[in-house]
Short mmCIF file of C-alpha atoms in Angstrom, two decimals:
data_model
loop_
_atom_site.label_atom_id
_atom_site.label_comp_id
_atom_site.label_asym_id
_atom_site.label_seq_id
_atom_site.Cartn_x
_atom_site.Cartn_y
_atom_site.Cartn_z
CA MET A 19 123.78 77.16 -19.27
CA LYS A 20 123.40 78.88 -15.82
CA ASP A 21 120.24 80.87 -17.02
CA ILE A 22 118.71 77.81 -18.15
CA ASP A 23 119.40 75.82 -15.03
CA LYS A 24 118.02 78.64 -13.03
CA ASP A 25 114.84 78.42 -14.85
CA ASN A 26 114.75 74.74 -14.55
CA LYS A 27 115.27 74.74 -10.78
CA LYS A 28 112.57 77.07 -10.36
CA SER A 29 110.10 74.98 -12.50
CA ASN A 30 111.18 71.85 -10.93
CA GLY A 31 111.42 72.62 -7.27
CA ASN A 32 114.25 72.51 -4.74
CA LEU A 33 116.75 69.90 -5.48
CA SER A 34 118.38 68.12 -2.39
CA SER A 35 121.76 67.66 -4.01
CA ASN A 36 123.12 66.54 -7.39
CA SER A 37 122.90 62.94 -7.01
CA GLU A 38 119.56 62.67 -5.10
CA LYS A 39 116.54 64.47 -6.28
CA THR A 40 113.41 65.30 -4.52
CA ASN A 41 110.33 63.04 -4.55
CA GLU A 42 108.10 66.01 -4.01
CA LYS A 43 105.63 66.99 -6.83
CA THR A 44 107.02 69.68 -9.18
CA GLU A 45 104.90 72.13 -10.77
CA GLY A 46 104.57 70.27 -14.05
CA VAL A 47 103.27 67.12 -12.23
CA SER A 48 100.94 69.16 -10.22
CA THR A 49 99.57 70.68 -13.58
CA ILE A 50 99.01 67.20 -15.17
CA LEU A 51 97.01 66.09 -12.12
CA GLY A 52 94.93 68.97 -11.92
CA ASP A 53 92.22 70.75 -14.13
CA PRO A 54 92.50 69.02 -17.62
CA LYS A 55 91.84 72.00 -19.46
CA LYS A 56 94.55 74.04 -17.73
CA ALA A 57 96.87 71.29 -18.39
CA ILE A 58 96.16 71.09 -22.01
CA LEU A 59 96.61 74.84 -22.36
CA LYS A 60 99.76 74.43 -20.32
CA PHE A 61 101.18 72.10 -23.10
CA GLN A 62 100.64 74.53 -25.88
CA PRO A 63 103.80 76.49 -25.61
CA LEU A 64 105.22 73.34 -27.04
CA ILE A 65 104.08 74.85 -30.40
CA ILE A 66 107.03 77.30 -30.25
CA ALA A 67 109.76 74.55 -30.21
CA MET A 68 107.82 72.47 -32.61
CA ILE A 69 107.37 75.30 -34.96
CA ILE A 70 111.14 75.98 -34.76
CA THR A 71 111.53 72.31 -35.35
CA SER A 72 109.46 72.43 -38.45
CA ILE A 73 111.08 75.60 -39.88
CA ASN A 74 114.28 73.70 -39.55
CA ASN A 75 112.62 70.73 -41.64
CA VAL A 76 111.46 73.22 -44.29
CA PHE A 77 115.02 74.80 -44.20
CA ASP A 78 116.27 71.41 -44.66
CA GLY A 79 114.39 71.26 -47.84
CA ILE A 80 115.07 74.70 -48.92
CA TRP A 81 119.03 74.15 -48.53
CA ILE A 82 118.67 70.78 -50.57
CA ALA A 83 116.66 72.33 -53.13
CA GLY A 84 119.51 74.73 -54.07
CA LEU A 85 121.36 71.53 -55.02
CA GLY A 86 118.90 70.72 -57.72
CA GLN A 87 115.86 68.49 -58.59
CA ASN A 88 117.74 65.40 -58.20
CA ALA A 89 119.00 66.15 -54.74
CA LEU A 90 115.44 67.01 -53.74
CA ALA A 91 114.09 63.75 -55.13
CA ALA A 92 116.97 61.78 -53.40
CA VAL A 93 115.66 63.25 -50.02
CA GLY A 94 112.19 62.37 -50.89
CA PHE A 95 113.17 58.74 -51.26
CA ILE A 96 115.02 58.86 -48.07
CA THR A 97 112.13 60.35 -46.07
CA PRO A 98 110.28 57.01 -45.89
CA LEU A 99 113.23 55.26 -44.34
CA LEU A 100 113.98 58.14 -41.89
CA GLY A 101 110.42 57.48 -40.80
CA ILE A 102 111.66 54.16 -39.28
CA ILE A 103 113.82 56.22 -36.83
CA THR A 104 110.97 58.76 -36.15
CA GLY A 105 108.60 55.96 -35.83
CA LEU A 106 110.61 53.74 -33.15
CA SER A 107 111.71 57.02 -31.29
CA SER A 108 108.26 58.63 -31.28
CA GLY A 109 106.70 55.51 -30.25
CA LEU A 110 109.05 55.46 -27.23
CA SER A 111 108.28 58.87 -26.62
CA SER A 112 104.56 58.14 -26.44
CA GLY A 113 105.16 55.13 -24.26
CA SER A 114 106.97 57.54 -21.91
CA LEU A 115 104.16 59.89 -21.93
CA SER A 116 101.50 57.17 -21.22
CA VAL A 117 103.44 54.81 -18.76
CA ILE A 118 105.22 57.56 -16.73
CA SER A 119 102.19 59.87 -16.63
CA ARG A 120 99.87 56.78 -15.27
CA PHE A 121 102.59 55.88 -12.73
CA ILE A 122 102.68 59.69 -11.68
CA GLY A 123 98.88 59.71 -11.55
CA SER A 124 99.12 56.59 -9.24
CA ASN A 125 101.67 58.54 -6.92
CA ASN A 126 104.14 55.75 -7.77
CA LYS A 127 107.51 57.91 -8.57
CA LYS A 128 109.82 54.68 -7.97
CA GLU A 129 107.94 52.81 -10.94
CA ALA A 130 108.12 56.27 -12.98
CA ASP A 131 111.98 56.26 -12.60
CA ASN A 132 112.14 52.64 -13.54
CA ALA A 133 110.07 52.90 -16.52
CA ALA A 134 112.05 55.92 -17.79
CA THR A 135 115.43 53.86 -17.42
CA HIS A 136 113.60 50.92 -19.35
CA ILE A 137 112.82 53.49 -21.97
CA LEU A 138 116.46 54.61 -22.31
CA ILE A 139 117.77 50.98 -22.61
CA LEU A 140 115.28 50.29 -25.44
CA THR A 141 116.55 53.34 -27.17
CA VAL A 142 119.76 51.92 -27.38
CA ILE A 143 118.85 48.59 -28.49
CA PHE A 144 116.46 50.04 -31.30
CA SER A 145 119.17 52.36 -32.61
CA LEU A 146 121.77 49.73 -32.83
CA ALA A 147 119.28 47.51 -34.89
CA ILE A 148 118.48 50.56 -37.31
CA MET A 149 122.10 51.31 -37.81
CA ILE A 150 123.06 47.90 -38.65
CA SER A 151 119.97 46.82 -40.84
CA LEU A 152 119.62 50.21 -42.87
CA GLY A 153 123.41 50.34 -43.20
CA LEU A 154 123.36 46.94 -45.03
CA PHE A 155 120.18 47.28 -46.87
CA LEU A 156 120.00 50.91 -47.82
CA GLU A 157 120.68 50.65 -51.57
CA PRO A 158 118.24 47.84 -52.34
CA LEU A 159 115.55 49.48 -50.42
CA LEU A 160 116.04 52.76 -52.36
CA VAL A 161 115.95 50.97 -55.57
CA ILE A 162 112.79 49.32 -54.62
CA LEU A 163 111.11 52.79 -53.50
CA GLY A 164 111.86 53.86 -57.18
CA ALA A 165 115.15 55.69 -56.98
CA THR A 166 116.74 56.03 -60.45
CA ASP A 167 120.37 56.09 -61.05
CA SER A 168 120.43 59.73 -61.25
CA VAL A 169 119.24 60.08 -57.72
CA LEU A 170 120.42 56.70 -56.01
CA GLU A 171 124.06 57.95 -55.21
CA LEU A 172 122.73 61.27 -53.95
CA GLY A 173 120.25 59.20 -51.59
CA LEU A 174 123.06 56.86 -50.51
CA GLN A 175 125.58 59.78 -49.48
CA TYR A 176 122.77 61.61 -47.35
CA GLY A 177 121.14 58.38 -45.73
CA TYR A 178 124.44 56.43 -44.70
CA ILE A 179 125.53 59.22 -42.26
CA LEU A 180 122.20 59.63 -40.81
CA PHE A 181 121.40 55.90 -40.08
CA ALA A 182 124.99 55.39 -38.78
CA CYS A 183 124.28 57.96 -36.09
CA SER A 184 120.63 57.00 -35.51
CA PHE A 185 121.10 56.93 -31.69
CA PHE A 186 120.98 60.83 -31.47
CA PRO A 187 117.73 61.51 -32.98
CA MET A 188 116.16 58.43 -31.07
CA PHE A 189 117.53 59.52 -27.85
CA THR A 190 116.48 63.37 -28.04
CA THR A 191 113.08 62.23 -29.32
CA THR A 192 112.55 59.68 -26.31
CA SER A 193 114.07 62.16 -23.76
CA TYR A 194 111.32 64.66 -24.70
CA GLY A 195 108.66 62.27 -24.01
CA ILE A 196 110.06 61.66 -20.69
CA LEU A 197 110.25 65.36 -19.85
CA ARG A 198 106.65 65.94 -21.21
CA ALA A 199 105.42 62.99 -18.96
CA GLU A 200 106.50 65.04 -15.97
CA GLY A 201 104.98 68.08 -17.39
CA ASN A 202 108.43 69.56 -17.91
CA ILE A 203 107.66 71.93 -20.84
CA LYS A 204 110.55 74.48 -20.46
CA LYS A 205 113.31 71.89 -20.73
CA THR A 206 111.56 70.25 -23.75
CA ILE A 207 111.41 73.64 -25.52
CA TYR A 208 115.02 74.49 -24.75
CA ALA A 209 116.22 71.23 -26.03
CA MET A 210 114.20 71.15 -29.24
CA SER A 211 114.95 74.72 -29.92
CA ILE A 212 118.75 74.25 -29.47
CA ALA A 213 118.84 71.28 -31.97
CA ALA A 214 116.74 73.26 -34.60
CA ILE A 215 118.35 76.42 -34.57
CA LEU A 216 121.84 74.79 -34.57
CA ASN A 217 120.90 72.78 -37.41
CA ILE A 218 119.41 75.81 -39.62
CA THR A 219 122.72 77.33 -39.04
CA LEU A 220 125.17 74.59 -39.78
CA ASP A 221 123.29 73.07 -42.84
CA PRO A 222 124.12 76.08 -45.20
CA ILE A 223 127.72 76.30 -43.83
CA PHE A 224 128.42 72.49 -44.48
CA ILE A 225 126.49 72.23 -47.81
CA TYR A 226 127.63 75.28 -49.40
CA VAL A 227 130.35 77.18 -47.71
CA LEU A 228 132.49 73.90 -47.23
CA GLY A 229 131.17 72.60 -50.29
CA MET A 230 130.09 69.26 -49.09
CA GLY A 231 126.76 69.18 -50.85
CA ILE A 232 123.96 66.89 -49.63
CA ILE A 233 126.51 64.98 -47.35
CA GLY A 234 126.79 68.35 -45.63
CA GLY A 235 122.96 68.30 -44.84
CA SER A 236 123.26 65.12 -42.83
CA ILE A 237 126.37 66.08 -41.05
CA GLY A 238 124.76 69.49 -39.71
CA THR A 239 121.80 67.45 -38.62
CA ILE A 240 123.70 65.01 -36.47
CA ILE A 241 126.01 67.65 -34.92
CA SER A 242 122.94 69.77 -33.76
CA LEU A 243 121.51 66.59 -32.19
CA VAL A 244 124.67 65.64 -30.47
CA VAL A 245 124.59 68.97 -28.74
CA ALA A 246 120.96 68.71 -27.64
CA SER A 247 121.68 65.39 -26.34
CA ALA A 248 124.50 66.69 -24.32
CA PHE A 249 122.00 69.03 -22.75
CA LEU A 250 119.51 66.24 -21.90
CA PHE A 251 122.10 64.20 -20.35
CA TYR A 252 123.23 66.93 -18.11
CA TRP A 253 119.51 67.89 -17.24
CA PHE A 254 118.59 64.19 -16.36
CA LYS A 255 121.57 63.86 -14.23
CA LYS A 256 121.02 67.04 -12.20
CA SER A 257 117.57 68.77 -12.35
CA THR A 258 114.38 66.61 -13.50
CA TYR A 259 111.66 64.98 -11.61
CA ILE A 260 112.30 61.72 -13.15
CA ASN A 261 115.55 60.16 -12.13
CA ILE A 262 117.17 57.98 -14.76
CA SER A 263 120.05 55.92 -13.28
CA PRO A 264 121.35 52.40 -13.38
CA LYS A 265 120.72 52.02 -9.68
CA ASN A 266 117.12 52.87 -10.03
CA PHE A 267 116.90 50.08 -12.57
CA LYS A 268 115.08 46.87 -11.96
CA TYR A 269 113.54 44.69 -15.07
CA HIS A 270 110.14 44.28 -14.86
CA GLN A 271 108.37 42.32 -17.58
CA SER A 272 105.15 44.26 -16.94
CA THR A 273 106.85 47.61 -17.39
CA LEU A 274 108.54 46.74 -20.51
CA LYS A 275 105.07 45.28 -21.84
CA LYS A 276 103.19 48.49 -20.76
CA ILE A 277 105.88 50.65 -22.76
CA LEU A 278 105.68 48.59 -25.99
CA SER A 279 101.93 48.08 -25.85
CA VAL A 280 101.90 51.88 -26.41
CA GLY A 281 105.17 52.65 -28.00
CA LEU A 282 104.95 50.18 -31.09
CA PRO A 283 101.28 50.99 -31.85
CA ALA A 284 102.18 54.74 -31.48
CA GLY A 285 105.29 54.42 -33.50
CA SER A 286 103.46 52.83 -36.13
CA GLU A 287 101.85 56.03 -36.88
CA TYR A 288 105.15 57.11 -38.34
CA PHE A 289 105.82 53.86 -40.11
CA ILE A 290 102.39 53.97 -41.74
CA MET A 291 103.18 57.74 -42.66
CA ALA A 292 106.62 56.45 -44.11
CA LEU A 293 104.63 53.68 -46.06
CA LEU A 294 102.16 56.29 -47.10
CA VAL A 295 104.92 58.54 -48.56
CA GLY A 296 106.55 55.46 -50.04
CA LEU A 297 103.25 54.06 -51.69
CA ILE A 298 102.20 57.49 -52.99
CA ASN A 299 105.69 58.10 -54.44
CA MET A 300 105.22 54.76 -56.44
CA ILE A 301 101.67 55.92 -57.71
CA LEU A 302 103.35 59.27 -58.47
CA VAL A 303 106.20 57.73 -60.56
CA SER A 304 103.73 56.08 -62.58
CA VAL A 305 101.47 58.99 -63.07
CA SER A 306 103.95 61.92 -63.34
CA GLY A 307 107.41 60.28 -62.86
CA THR A 308 110.17 61.73 -60.69
CA GLU A 309 108.97 65.33 -60.85
CA GLY A 310 105.64 64.36 -59.21
CA VAL A 311 108.07 62.89 -56.27
CA ALA A 312 109.94 66.11 -55.93
CA VAL A 313 106.72 68.10 -55.69
CA PHE A 314 105.34 65.74 -52.99
CA ALA A 315 108.68 65.85 -51.14
CA ALA A 316 108.80 69.81 -51.03
CA GLY A 317 104.99 70.07 -50.26
CA TRP A 318 104.91 67.22 -47.69
CA ASN A 319 107.47 69.29 -45.67
CA ILE A 320 104.94 71.96 -45.45
CA VAL A 321 102.01 69.68 -44.30
CA LEU A 322 104.38 68.17 -41.55
CA PHE A 323 105.08 71.70 -40.69
CA ALA A 324 101.34 72.35 -40.27
CA ILE A 325 100.69 69.21 -38.41
CA VAL A 326 103.44 69.80 -35.91
CA ALA A 327 101.52 72.88 -34.73
CA LEU A 328 98.77 70.42 -33.79
CA ALA A 329 101.15 68.03 -32.06
CA PRO A 330 100.95 69.42 -28.57
CA LEU A 331 97.28 68.72 -28.51
CA SER A 332 98.07 64.74 -28.80
CA ILE A 333 100.83 65.05 -26.31
CA SER A 334 98.62 66.83 -23.84
CA VAL A 335 95.69 64.37 -24.39
CA ILE A 336 98.12 61.27 -23.95
CA THR A 337 99.67 62.83 -20.75
CA THR A 338 96.47 64.06 -19.21
CA VAL A 339 94.47 61.04 -19.86
CA GLY A 340 97.28 58.85 -18.63
CA ALA A 341 97.37 60.80 -15.20
CA ALA A 342 93.61 60.54 -15.08
CA PHE A 343 93.49 56.96 -15.72
CA GLY A 344 96.26 56.23 -13.24
CA ALA A 345 94.39 58.34 -10.74
CA LYS A 346 91.05 56.62 -11.77
CA LYS A 347 89.40 59.87 -12.68
CA TYR A 348 87.71 58.71 -15.70
CA GLU A 349 85.14 61.51 -15.83
CA LYS A 350 87.88 63.77 -17.13
CA PHE A 351 88.16 61.85 -20.58
CA ASN A 352 85.18 63.61 -22.13
CA ILE A 353 86.42 66.98 -20.84
CA ILE A 354 89.80 66.34 -22.41
CA GLN A 355 88.50 65.05 -25.70
CA ASN A 356 85.91 67.65 -26.51
CA PHE A 357 88.12 70.77 -25.32
CA SER A 358 91.08 69.35 -27.34
CA ILE A 359 89.01 68.88 -30.54
CA LYS A 360 87.41 72.30 -30.24
CA LEU A 361 91.00 74.10 -29.81
CA GLY A 362 92.54 71.69 -32.67
CA ILE A 363 89.77 72.82 -35.05
CA LEU A 364 90.37 76.55 -34.31
CA ILE A 365 94.19 76.15 -34.83
CA SER A 366 93.76 73.93 -37.89
CA ILE A 367 91.39 76.19 -39.43
CA ILE A 368 93.88 79.31 -39.09
CA ILE A 369 96.61 77.02 -40.73
CA ALA A 370 94.28 76.15 -43.58
CA ILE A 371 93.29 79.64 -44.53
CA SER A 372 97.06 80.84 -44.15
CA THR A 373 98.42 77.96 -46.24
CA PHE A 374 95.94 78.60 -49.06
CA ILE A 375 96.68 82.12 -49.34
CA LEU A 376 100.43 81.96 -48.97
CA ALA A 377 100.72 78.94 -51.00
CA PRO A 378 102.33 80.42 -54.10
CA TYR A 379 105.05 82.28 -51.92
CA ILE A 380 105.71 78.90 -49.77
CA ALA A 381 106.27 77.08 -53.26
CA GLY A 382 108.77 79.80 -54.14
CA LEU A 383 110.79 78.69 -51.38
CA PHE A 384 111.52 75.42 -53.17
CA THR A 385 111.73 76.72 -56.34
CA TYR A 386 114.14 79.62 -56.30
CA THR A 387 116.74 77.85 -58.61
CA PRO A 388 116.27 77.41 -62.58
CA GLU A 389 116.54 73.68 -62.10
CA ALA A 390 113.45 73.66 -59.81
CA ALA A 391 111.45 76.71 -61.23
CA SER A 392 109.11 74.32 -63.16
CA LEU A 393 107.58 72.81 -60.07
CA ASN A 394 106.27 76.25 -58.66
CA ALA A 395 102.52 75.70 -59.98
CA SER A 396 102.33 72.02 -59.02
CA ILE A 397 103.62 72.67 -55.43
CA THR A 398 101.15 75.60 -55.01
CA GLU A 399 98.23 73.28 -56.31
CA PHE A 400 99.35 70.69 -53.88
CA LEU A 401 99.47 72.94 -50.90
CA ARG A 402 95.91 74.63 -51.51
CA ILE A 403 94.34 71.15 -51.82
CA MET A 404 96.09 70.02 -48.57
CA ALA A 405 94.53 73.02 -46.74
CA LEU A 406 91.44 70.85 -46.42
CA PHE A 407 93.51 68.08 -44.96
CA TYR A 408 94.52 70.09 -42.03
CA ILE A 409 90.87 70.55 -40.84
CA PHE A 410 90.15 67.12 -39.76
CA VAL A 411 93.66 66.15 -38.42
CA PRO A 412 92.75 67.13 -34.64
CA ILE A 413 89.47 65.04 -34.76
CA GLY A 414 91.44 61.82 -35.66
CA SER A 415 94.66 62.46 -33.83
CA VAL A 416 92.95 63.67 -30.26
CA SER A 417 90.74 60.54 -30.52
CA THR A 418 93.58 58.19 -31.30
CA SER A 419 95.58 59.77 -28.32
CA ILE A 420 92.91 58.73 -25.76
CA PHE A 421 93.77 55.17 -26.45
CA LEU A 422 97.47 55.68 -26.16
CA GLY A 423 96.89 57.45 -22.75
CA VAL A 424 94.98 54.43 -21.26
CA GLY A 425 97.51 52.04 -22.90
CA LYS A 426 95.08 50.42 -25.53
CA GLY A 427 97.78 50.37 -28.27
CA ILE A 428 96.12 47.88 -30.47
CA ASP A 429 93.00 50.11 -30.79
CA SER A 430 95.37 53.13 -31.58
CA PHE A 431 97.15 50.93 -34.31
CA MET A 432 94.03 49.92 -36.03
CA LEU A 433 92.79 53.51 -36.09
CA ILE A 434 96.01 54.81 -37.22
CA THR A 435 96.04 52.29 -40.11
CA ILE A 436 92.62 52.82 -41.19
CA ARG A 437 93.08 56.65 -41.32
CA GLN A 438 96.51 57.24 -42.55
CA LEU A 439 97.10 54.33 -44.72
CA ILE A 440 94.24 52.19 -45.92
CA LEU A 441 91.86 55.00 -46.77
CA SER A 442 94.46 57.42 -48.14
CA VAL A 443 96.01 55.18 -50.24
CA VAL A 444 92.98 53.46 -51.76
CA PHE A 445 91.45 56.87 -52.71
CA ALA A 446 94.62 58.26 -54.00
CA TYR A 447 94.85 55.22 -56.18
CA ILE A 448 91.35 55.23 -57.35
CA LEU A 449 91.38 58.96 -58.07
CA ALA A 450 94.65 59.04 -59.78
CA ILE A 451 94.54 55.89 -62.29
CA PRO A 452 91.03 54.36 -62.64
CA LEU A 453 89.34 57.66 -62.66
CA GLY A 454 91.96 59.36 -64.57
CA PHE A 455 92.63 62.48 -62.44
CA GLY A 456 96.14 61.93 -62.25
CA GLN A 457 98.48 63.88 -59.68
CA GLN A 458 95.75 65.99 -58.65
CA GLY A 459 93.65 62.97 -57.87
CA ILE A 460 96.29 61.69 -55.36
CA TRP A 461 96.18 64.85 -53.44
CA TYR A 462 92.38 64.58 -53.01
CA GLY A 463 92.69 61.00 -52.27
CA ILE A 464 94.90 61.93 -49.26
CA VAL A 465 92.32 64.54 -48.07
CA ILE A 466 89.36 62.13 -48.53
CA GLY A 467 91.00 59.26 -46.70
CA ASN A 468 92.09 61.44 -43.72
CA MET A 469 88.55 62.85 -43.27
CA LEU A 470 86.79 59.60 -43.16
CA GLY A 471 89.39 58.01 -40.86
CA SER A 472 89.16 60.79 -38.38
CA PHE A 473 85.54 60.46 -38.03
CA ILE A 474 85.76 56.75 -37.66
CA ALA A 475 88.32 57.34 -34.79
CA LEU A 476 85.93 59.83 -33.27
CA LEU A 477 83.03 57.39 -33.11
CA TRP A 478 85.32 54.61 -31.96
CA SER A 479 86.87 56.64 -28.94
CA LYS A 480 83.22 57.74 -27.79
CA ILE A 481 82.04 54.36 -27.67
CA TYR A 482 85.08 53.40 -25.47
CA ILE A 483 84.68 56.47 -23.14
CA LYS A 484 81.06 55.63 -22.79
CA LYS A 485 81.87 51.99 -22.00
CA ILE A 486 84.59 52.89 -19.18
CA MET A 487 82.30 55.35 -17.55
CA THR A 488 79.43 52.79 -17.42
CA THR A 489 81.99 50.37 -15.91
CA LYS A 490 83.03 52.86 -13.20
CA LYS A 491 79.25 53.59 -12.59
CA ASP A 492 78.63 49.91 -12.03
CA GLU A 493 81.56 49.48 -9.80
CA ASN A 494 80.59 52.56 -7.71
CA VAL A 495 76.87 50.97 -7.27
CA ALA A 496 78.41 47.58 -6.30
CA ILE A 497 80.66 49.11 -3.72
CA LYS A 498 77.73 51.12 -2.01
CA SER A 499 75.53 48.02 -2.11
#
């Protein structure tokens, strides 16, 4: 703890006391207000924590796979519902990035602190809503998604614990957003890594050593998040630029509206992704049964692992665009977008080539038991087709993040819906059933939908940037005249 605090104090400036924090700009705040290319690169070490988190997600699948195909399918049916938690918390995290960075850009720390407190209160409210609603309706929802009797009970065992403790995944995720908004990358990496490494360690202990089966997987996850939450509470109290405190809270409807206007559309990406998984599962059930769902559940974990490596780009774009917008330095927008897309495509090509080559070995991680061995070839095929998917992700995600950074949530929502749901599901269905390509057609449909949607997002964002630059130019001419 002392070593971490020492690093934190170095990166966040001198603190006047434990109860009162400095109002001076920290290194992170200075970074997001400076050269946008340097700021974007400064965020990339987040890849370390996100890769560790993704490895944790992959290991979750590996540990569950050891319990058999039914357990793996049960987690696959729970995944769309977990997307509700992920969506709300990640939406609030994006709201933090956008709103707090805009207040920082306009040199208004008081409102930045107040916005952070608003976000924490929303986290409590949303987590209670999830706990109650999913606790009551989990079983009928799993039935609607297609869970059969053989996997339904396993899904209920796994899901009830996670949803009852929904505050902890929500709090950690929204807290990461607040830290990133102030450019505090070190603490974000520390907290994410603590949660992931602890979960990787605890899951096999609870699942196999203590013999708790699939229930042990959910217990290990919650304990790891509780520990990470304790660190975050401590840091917010002692050593962050943003000060979250009841005495700093003053309800502002405008602040709430700013947070939700970004947070809800941003969170919709995860709802849409969850809906995508649910709809794809339904198509798979009609084409290849629960075996196809198990293949998709295992392979999609790897896809999310790869996408996470690109997530720091979106985070840095939202933050730097938000800060530039708050400071009215709109000329930075094109620099941020072009640099981020180029960097993202480079990273995604490396990921795509690596995935294609290593696909059989990655599939082996999920098929090491006799019960799951028959899925090896299908998971390998899925991973190799998805290699094409990665290349277009940065084009769409960076372009969408620009709208989140400036608070235009509706534009973001429309682009996410087009790219990640409508086009992907439509092409997956057409290729799989009317054209008769079956399971393979679903995989190619997802790729084609993402590709077309990404280019639509790019065009949409370029039109917006041109419009805002023209508006600024007209305003400057009016002032001079």
